Structure formats: C-alpha cells, structure tokens
Coordinates of C-alpha atoms in Angstrom, one line a residue:
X1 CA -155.0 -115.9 78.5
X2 CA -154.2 -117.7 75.6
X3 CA -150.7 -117.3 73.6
X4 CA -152.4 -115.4 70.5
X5 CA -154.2 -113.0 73.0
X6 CA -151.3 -112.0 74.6
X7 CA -148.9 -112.1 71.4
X8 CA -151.7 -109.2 69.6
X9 CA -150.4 -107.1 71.8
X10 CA -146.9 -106.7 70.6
X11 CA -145.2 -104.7 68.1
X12 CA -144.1 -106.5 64.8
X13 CA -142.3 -105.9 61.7
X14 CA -144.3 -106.1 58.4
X15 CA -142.6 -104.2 55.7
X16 CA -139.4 -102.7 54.9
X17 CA -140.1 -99.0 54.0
X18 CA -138.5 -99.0 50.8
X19 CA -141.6 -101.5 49.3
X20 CA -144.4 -99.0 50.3
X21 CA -142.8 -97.2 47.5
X22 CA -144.1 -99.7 44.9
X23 CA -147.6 -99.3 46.7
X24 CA -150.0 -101.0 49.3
X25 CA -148.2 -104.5 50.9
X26 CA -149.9 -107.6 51.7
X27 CA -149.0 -109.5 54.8
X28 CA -150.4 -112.6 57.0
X29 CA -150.0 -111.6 61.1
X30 CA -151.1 -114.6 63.7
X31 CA -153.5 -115.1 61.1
X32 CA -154.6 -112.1 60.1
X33 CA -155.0 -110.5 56.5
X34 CA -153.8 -106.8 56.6
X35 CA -152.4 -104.4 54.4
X36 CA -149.7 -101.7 54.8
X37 CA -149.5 -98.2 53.3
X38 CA -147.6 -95.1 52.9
X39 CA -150.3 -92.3 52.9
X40 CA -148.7 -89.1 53.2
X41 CA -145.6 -89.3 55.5
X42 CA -147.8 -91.3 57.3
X43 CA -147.7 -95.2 57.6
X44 CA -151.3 -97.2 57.9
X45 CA -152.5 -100.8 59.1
X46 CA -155.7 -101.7 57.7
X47 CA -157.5 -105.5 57.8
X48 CA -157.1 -106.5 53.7
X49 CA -160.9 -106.2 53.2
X50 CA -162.8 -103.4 52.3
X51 CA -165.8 -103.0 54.0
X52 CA -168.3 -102.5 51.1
X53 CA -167.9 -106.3 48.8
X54 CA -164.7 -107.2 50.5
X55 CA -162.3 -106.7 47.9
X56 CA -158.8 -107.3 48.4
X57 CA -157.4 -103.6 49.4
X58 CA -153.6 -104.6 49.0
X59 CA -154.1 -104.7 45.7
X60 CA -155.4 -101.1 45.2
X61 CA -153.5 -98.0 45.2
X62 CA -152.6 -95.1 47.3
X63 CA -154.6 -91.9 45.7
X64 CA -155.3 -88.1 46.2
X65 CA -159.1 -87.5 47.1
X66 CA -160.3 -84.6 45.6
X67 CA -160.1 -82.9 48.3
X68 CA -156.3 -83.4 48.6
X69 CA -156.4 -86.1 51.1
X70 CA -154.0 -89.2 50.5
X71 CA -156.3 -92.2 50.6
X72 CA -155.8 -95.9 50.2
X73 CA -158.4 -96.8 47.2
X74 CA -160.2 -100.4 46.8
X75 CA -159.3 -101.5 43.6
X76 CA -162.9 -102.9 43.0
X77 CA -165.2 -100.1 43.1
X78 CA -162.3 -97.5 43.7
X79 CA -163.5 -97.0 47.6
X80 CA -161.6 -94.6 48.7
X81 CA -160.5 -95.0 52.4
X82 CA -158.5 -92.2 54.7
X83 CA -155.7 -92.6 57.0
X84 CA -158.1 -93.5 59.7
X85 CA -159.4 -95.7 57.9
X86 CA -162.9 -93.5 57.1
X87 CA -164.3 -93.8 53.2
X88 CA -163.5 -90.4 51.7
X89 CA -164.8 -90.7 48.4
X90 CA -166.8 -92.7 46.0
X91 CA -165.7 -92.1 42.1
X92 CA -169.3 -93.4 41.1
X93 CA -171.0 -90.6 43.3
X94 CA -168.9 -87.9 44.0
X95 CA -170.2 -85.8 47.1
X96 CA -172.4 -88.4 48.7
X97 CA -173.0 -89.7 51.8
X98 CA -170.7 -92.6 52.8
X99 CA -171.7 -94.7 55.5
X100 CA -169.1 -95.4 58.4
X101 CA -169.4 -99.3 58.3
X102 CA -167.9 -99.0 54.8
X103 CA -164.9 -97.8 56.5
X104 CA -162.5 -100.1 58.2
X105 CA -160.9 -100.2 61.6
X106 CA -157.0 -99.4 61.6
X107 CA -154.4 -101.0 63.5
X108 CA -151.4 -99.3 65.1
X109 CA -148.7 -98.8 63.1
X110 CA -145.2 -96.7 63.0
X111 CA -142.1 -96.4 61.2
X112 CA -138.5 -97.6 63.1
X113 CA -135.5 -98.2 61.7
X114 CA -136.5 -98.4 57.9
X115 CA -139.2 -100.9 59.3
X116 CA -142.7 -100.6 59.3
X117 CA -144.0 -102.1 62.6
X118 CA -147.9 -103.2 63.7
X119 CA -149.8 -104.3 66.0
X120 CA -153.2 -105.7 66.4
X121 CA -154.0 -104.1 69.8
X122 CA -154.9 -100.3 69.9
X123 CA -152.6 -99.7 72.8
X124 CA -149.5 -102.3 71.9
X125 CA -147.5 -103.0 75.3
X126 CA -143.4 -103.8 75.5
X127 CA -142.5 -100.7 72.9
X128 CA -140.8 -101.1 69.7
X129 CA -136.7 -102.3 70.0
X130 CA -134.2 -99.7 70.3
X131 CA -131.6 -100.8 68.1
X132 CA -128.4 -98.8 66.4
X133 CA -129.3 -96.6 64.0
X134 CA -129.9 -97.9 60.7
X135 CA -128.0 -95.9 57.3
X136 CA -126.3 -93.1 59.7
X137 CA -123.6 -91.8 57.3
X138 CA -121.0 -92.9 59.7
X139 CA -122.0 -97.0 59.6
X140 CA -122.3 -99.6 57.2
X141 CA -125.9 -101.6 56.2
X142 CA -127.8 -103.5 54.4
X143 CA -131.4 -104.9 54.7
X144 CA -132.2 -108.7 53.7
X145 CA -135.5 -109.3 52.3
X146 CA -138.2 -110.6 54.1
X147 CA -138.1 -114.2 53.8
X148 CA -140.9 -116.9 55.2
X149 CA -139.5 -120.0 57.3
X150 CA -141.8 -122.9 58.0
X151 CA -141.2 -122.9 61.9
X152 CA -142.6 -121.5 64.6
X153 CA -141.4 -117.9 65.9
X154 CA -140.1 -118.8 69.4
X155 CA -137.9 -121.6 67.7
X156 CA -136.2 -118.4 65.7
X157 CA -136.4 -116.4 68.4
X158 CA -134.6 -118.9 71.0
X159 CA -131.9 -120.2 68.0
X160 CA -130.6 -116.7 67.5
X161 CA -129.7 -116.3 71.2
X162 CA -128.1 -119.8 71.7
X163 CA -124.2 -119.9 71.9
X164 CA -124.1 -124.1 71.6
X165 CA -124.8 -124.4 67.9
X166 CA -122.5 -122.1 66.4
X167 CA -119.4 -124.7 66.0
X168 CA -122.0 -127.0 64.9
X169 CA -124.5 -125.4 62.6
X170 CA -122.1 -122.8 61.4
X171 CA -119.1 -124.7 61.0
X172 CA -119.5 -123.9 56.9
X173 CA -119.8 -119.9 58.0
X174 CA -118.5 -118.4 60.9
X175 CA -118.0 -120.9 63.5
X176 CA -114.4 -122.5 64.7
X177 CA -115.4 -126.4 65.5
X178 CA -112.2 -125.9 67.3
X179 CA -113.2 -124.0 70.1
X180 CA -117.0 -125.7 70.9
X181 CA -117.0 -124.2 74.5
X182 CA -119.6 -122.1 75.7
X183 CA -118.5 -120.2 78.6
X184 CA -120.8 -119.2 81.5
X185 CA -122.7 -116.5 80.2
X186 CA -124.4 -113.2 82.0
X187 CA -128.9 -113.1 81.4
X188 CA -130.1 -110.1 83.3
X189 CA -133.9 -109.2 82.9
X190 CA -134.8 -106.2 81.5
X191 CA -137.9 -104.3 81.2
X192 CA -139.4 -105.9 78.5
X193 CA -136.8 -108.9 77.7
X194 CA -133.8 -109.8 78.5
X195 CA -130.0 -108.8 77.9
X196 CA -127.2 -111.4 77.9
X197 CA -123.4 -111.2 76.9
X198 CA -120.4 -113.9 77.0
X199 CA -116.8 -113.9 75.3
X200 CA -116.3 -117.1 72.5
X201 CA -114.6 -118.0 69.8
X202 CA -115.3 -117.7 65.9
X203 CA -114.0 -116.7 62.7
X204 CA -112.8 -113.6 61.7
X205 CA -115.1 -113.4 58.8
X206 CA -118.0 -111.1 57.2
X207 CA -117.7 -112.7 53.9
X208 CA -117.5 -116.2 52.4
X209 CA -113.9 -116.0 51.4
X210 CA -113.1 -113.9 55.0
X211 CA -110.0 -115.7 56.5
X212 CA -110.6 -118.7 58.7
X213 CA -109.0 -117.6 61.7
X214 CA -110.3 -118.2 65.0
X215 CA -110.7 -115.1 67.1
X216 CA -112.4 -113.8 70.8
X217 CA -115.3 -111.7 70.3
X218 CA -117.7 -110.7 72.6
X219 CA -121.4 -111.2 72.3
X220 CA -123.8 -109.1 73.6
X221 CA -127.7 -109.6 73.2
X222 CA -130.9 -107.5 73.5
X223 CA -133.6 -109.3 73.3
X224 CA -137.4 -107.3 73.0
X225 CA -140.1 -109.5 73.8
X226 CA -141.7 -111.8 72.2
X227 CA -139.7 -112.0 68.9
X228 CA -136.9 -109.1 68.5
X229 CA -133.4 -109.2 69.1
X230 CA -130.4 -106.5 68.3
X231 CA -126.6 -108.6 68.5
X232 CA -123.6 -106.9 69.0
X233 CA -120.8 -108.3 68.0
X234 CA -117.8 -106.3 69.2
X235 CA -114.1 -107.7 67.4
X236 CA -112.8 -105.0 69.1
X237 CA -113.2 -102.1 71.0
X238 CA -113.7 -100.0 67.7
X239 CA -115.0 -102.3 65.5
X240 CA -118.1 -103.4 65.8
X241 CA -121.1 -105.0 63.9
X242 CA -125.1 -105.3 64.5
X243 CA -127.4 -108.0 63.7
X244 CA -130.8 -106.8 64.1
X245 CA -133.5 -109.8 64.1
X246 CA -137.6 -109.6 64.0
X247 CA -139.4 -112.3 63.7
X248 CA -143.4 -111.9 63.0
X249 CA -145.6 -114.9 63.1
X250 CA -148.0 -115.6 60.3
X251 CA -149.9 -118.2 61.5
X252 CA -151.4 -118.7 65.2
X253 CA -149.1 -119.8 67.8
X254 CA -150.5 -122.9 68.3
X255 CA -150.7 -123.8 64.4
X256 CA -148.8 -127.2 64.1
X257 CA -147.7 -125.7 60.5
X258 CA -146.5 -122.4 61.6
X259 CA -144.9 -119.6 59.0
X260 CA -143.2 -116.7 59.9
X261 CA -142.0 -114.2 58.2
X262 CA -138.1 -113.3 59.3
X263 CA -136.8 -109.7 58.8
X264 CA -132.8 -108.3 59.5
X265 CA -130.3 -105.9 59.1
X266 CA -127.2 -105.6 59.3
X267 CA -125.0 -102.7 60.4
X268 CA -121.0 -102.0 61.1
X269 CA -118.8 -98.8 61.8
X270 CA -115.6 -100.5 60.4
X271 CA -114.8 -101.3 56.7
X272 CA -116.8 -98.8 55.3
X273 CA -115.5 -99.2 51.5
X274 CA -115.9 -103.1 51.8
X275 CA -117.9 -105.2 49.4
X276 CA -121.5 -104.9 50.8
X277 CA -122.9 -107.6 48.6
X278 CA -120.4 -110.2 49.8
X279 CA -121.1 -109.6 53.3
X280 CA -125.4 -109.7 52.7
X281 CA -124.5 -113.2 50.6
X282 CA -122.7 -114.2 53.7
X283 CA -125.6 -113.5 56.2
X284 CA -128.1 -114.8 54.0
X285 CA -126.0 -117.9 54.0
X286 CA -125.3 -118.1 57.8
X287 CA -129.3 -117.8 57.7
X288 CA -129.8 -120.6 55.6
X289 CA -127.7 -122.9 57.7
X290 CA -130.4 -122.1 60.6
X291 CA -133.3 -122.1 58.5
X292 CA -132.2 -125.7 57.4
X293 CA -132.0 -127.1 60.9
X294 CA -134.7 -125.7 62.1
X295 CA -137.7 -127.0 59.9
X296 CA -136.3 -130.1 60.7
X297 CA -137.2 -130.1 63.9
X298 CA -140.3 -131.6 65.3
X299 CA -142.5 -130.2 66.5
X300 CA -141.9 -127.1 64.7
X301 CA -143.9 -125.1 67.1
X302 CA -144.3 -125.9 70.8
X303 CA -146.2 -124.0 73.3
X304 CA -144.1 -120.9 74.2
X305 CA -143.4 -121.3 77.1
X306 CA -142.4 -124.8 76.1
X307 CA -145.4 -126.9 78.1
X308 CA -145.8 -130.1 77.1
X309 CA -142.5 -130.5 74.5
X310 CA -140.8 -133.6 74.4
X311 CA -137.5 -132.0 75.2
X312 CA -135.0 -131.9 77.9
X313 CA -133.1 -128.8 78.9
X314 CA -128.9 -128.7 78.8
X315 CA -126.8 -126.5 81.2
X316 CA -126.1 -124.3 77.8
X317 CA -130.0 -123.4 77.8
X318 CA -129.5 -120.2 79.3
X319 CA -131.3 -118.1 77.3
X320 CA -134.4 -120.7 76.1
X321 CA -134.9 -121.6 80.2
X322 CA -135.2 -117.9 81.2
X323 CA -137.4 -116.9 77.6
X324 CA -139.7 -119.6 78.3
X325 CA -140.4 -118.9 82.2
X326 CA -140.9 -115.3 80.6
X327 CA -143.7 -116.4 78.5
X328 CA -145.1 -118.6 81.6
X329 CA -145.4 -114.9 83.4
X330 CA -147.1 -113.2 80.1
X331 CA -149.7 -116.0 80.3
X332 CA -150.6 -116.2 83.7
X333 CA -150.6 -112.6 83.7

C-alpha cells in the first residue's frame, strides 16, 4: 500500500467552523478538490465539481429547496445538491426528473472542537483527536487561521514533538539557550499514536514582552496518527496551557513540492483576563520561527517512514524514530 492509500483513510481538519458562516469553503486534500458546507446543523464533504458541466461548487451557495431542504447550489446552472449529495432541484425545470449521476458522492465529514474534519474514505480509521475542550467558559482560546507551509506534513508533524530545537530555533520566543539539555524522555504507544512527556526548561512567557525567565515545565504530548497532536504544557499544577496542532496535506505524499495546510488552537485555565491578542501574536510568531527552518530543509518531503532520506538519526530522535517505524507498520499493513 502506498503512503496516499493509507493516508485517505484518516481524519483531517479542513475548516474552522466559524468560515462556513461566510458560505461553501474550498480546500486542496492529498490532492484533492473538495468543498465544505454548513447545510443545516449539518456539515458536508463534497468533490468541488458538480456533476452536470463541472462547475466549481465552492463558489456557490448554501440554499433552501422548495421543499424546505438545505442544499448546496452550483453557481452555474443553480444545481441544487442535498446533504447526501443527491440533486434536489433544478431552477430551470422545477419538478423534473434529476438523474443520480448529476449528483455527487460525499465524503465523511464531522464537527470537533470548532473544526470541521474529513476524510476521503467512507469508513475513516484512527478516530478524530480527543483534545481539551475548546471555548468552555472556564478556559482561555483562541484559533489561528489556517495557514499553508511549503513542507511536507510528517516534517510538521515530527518538529512539533521534538524537544532538541527549542533552545535553538526558539531562542527569539520561548526557549532558554541556557538550559539546551534534553532529558530522557517517556514514548508509550497508544492506540492510534503515541503519548510522550519529559520535564525542561523554557521561559516563562505567553507573550512577546513575557519575562525572560527560565523555568521547569513539564511536557506532555498526544500524538493522533498521522498528523495531529494536543501539547500540554503544565507550569504548574493549576496552570496549564494547550497547543492543539493538525496538519492536513494538500498535495500527495510523495510530491517533491509538498503544501500543507497547518491549523491550531490554543487553550489555558489560568489568566483568564490576559491580553488574548498578544498571546495569538506570540504563537503565530513561535510558528514562524518553525515554518522558517523548515522550508529550508531539503528534501522537504521524504517518504514517511523516512526510507531512503539522506539523514542520520541522534539519541534526541525519540519521537521521529518511533513515528517513522509507525508509518513502516501502516504500510506493510
């Protein structure tokens, strides 16, 4: 099995819910053109095509049927297409018979966490990440907008659960160049990923201006196969702060110019009054310090499970060794 085949199988984020509000979304996944919808209170997955002169269906809108039914219409000949997909209507002949090939075949999709997530299987394996809530009145949040790196997902993926860079790459942010060590660290498998914690040093910071003050915080990662990860970062025992990481890939796998389109969230139970803008500006820069160093990297997609790279592995490679023997398993499988 090739990596694409097996990667169709998995869940992936392609829309915050708040931009379904403005109407149909377009997205690129491992290839793919497909639009999202809010029809209803329920969310859709349809390839961007309609079925009758191919017309681009992300640009259409989300309209009642006479009948009442919330459809998704082509904004060509005003198509209009159920939630299954199904044309309901035809403005230019009301009440007649609409073939089922004018139709097109959905893809699973669900809400999570203020997340619209797809897949292009009909039965998606691995389940969706079970992360702390998102906007509970008792935490903290904020969503950044869905941003497009030049690199390949797995680099993402593996760079958010490596420990060795952050006095390095984050030297400008949050980490302390004065404590590089990386302790030994804990990887247990779990069902469909991995979790992995260790105690280290950074600054006490969630802001820019946050004071520069070296501290011992505990990391603690869940990582979803192939491309999601939820990291809790706990200062103390009460205070504590969620990143929540998605990563879906645009282009195929194997593509040796690979985009993929990077969603997070934030979330935190102490400071509840603080400046929420200063601390999204500070994670969207801590993000730019990893997007930087990352499309510099060559290749900027490998194989997943890291065949054939020109690289050699360092003691600190905890987390890469294990994801890439995972991916091994998925494609032997």
């Amino acid at each position: 099995m090739n990596a694409d085949d097996v990667a169709r199988r998995y869940w992936y984020p392609a829309a915050l819910r708040h931009q379904l509000d403005d109407g149909p979304v377009a997205l690129t996944l491992l290839g793919e053109a497909l639009v999202v919808a809010l029809m209803g209170d329920e969310v859709v997955a349809f390839p961007d095509r309609c079925g009758h002169r191919g017309a681009a269906l992300s640009n259409g809108e989300v309209q009642q049927a006479p009948d009442g039914t919330a459809c998704l219409v082509c904004p060509y000949h005003g198509l209009h297409l159920d939630a299954g997909g199904r044309p309901a209507h035809l403005p230019a002949r009301p009440g007649s018979r609409l073939a089922r090939r004018l139709g097109v075949e959905p893809f699973s999709a669900t809400l999570r966490d203020d997340i619209v997530w797809v897949s292009l299987d009909s039965e998606p394996v691995g389940g969706l990440p079970e992360w702390e809530p998102h906007g509970v009145p008792d935490r903290l949040h904020f969503q950044l907008a869905p941003i497009v790196w030049n690199v390949g997902p797995t680099r993402i993926a593996e760079n958010f659960n490596d420990l060795a860079h952050f006095a390095t790459v984050h030297a400008g942010s949050f980490g302390d160049p004065t404590h590089p060590i990386v302790p030994e660290e804990t990887l247990l498998p779990t069902d469909n990923g991995f979790r992995h914690w260790v105690y280290m040093h950074q600054l006490d910071r969630v802001t820019m201006d946050g004071p520069a003050v070296p501290i011992e915080v505990e990391f603690h990662y869940e990582h979803v196969m192939p491309f999601a990860t939820e990291l809790r970062i706990s200062y103390a025992p009460d205070r504590i702060e969620w990143i929540q990481v998605a990563f879906s890939p645009m282009t195929s796998l194997d593509d040796p110019e690979p985009a993929t389109m990077v969603f997070q969230q934030n979330v935190r139970n102490f400071d509840l009054d603080g400046d929420v803008t200063a601390w999204h500006d500070f994670q969207a820069a801590v993000n730019e310090e990893d997007r930087v160093i990352l499309e510099s990297i060559r290749p900027r997609a490998i194989a997943v499970d890291g065949h054939g790279a020109d690289e050699s592995a360092l003691a600190v490679d905890v987390f890469t060794s294990a994801y890439r023997r995972a991916w091994r398993t998925l494609l032997d499988a």
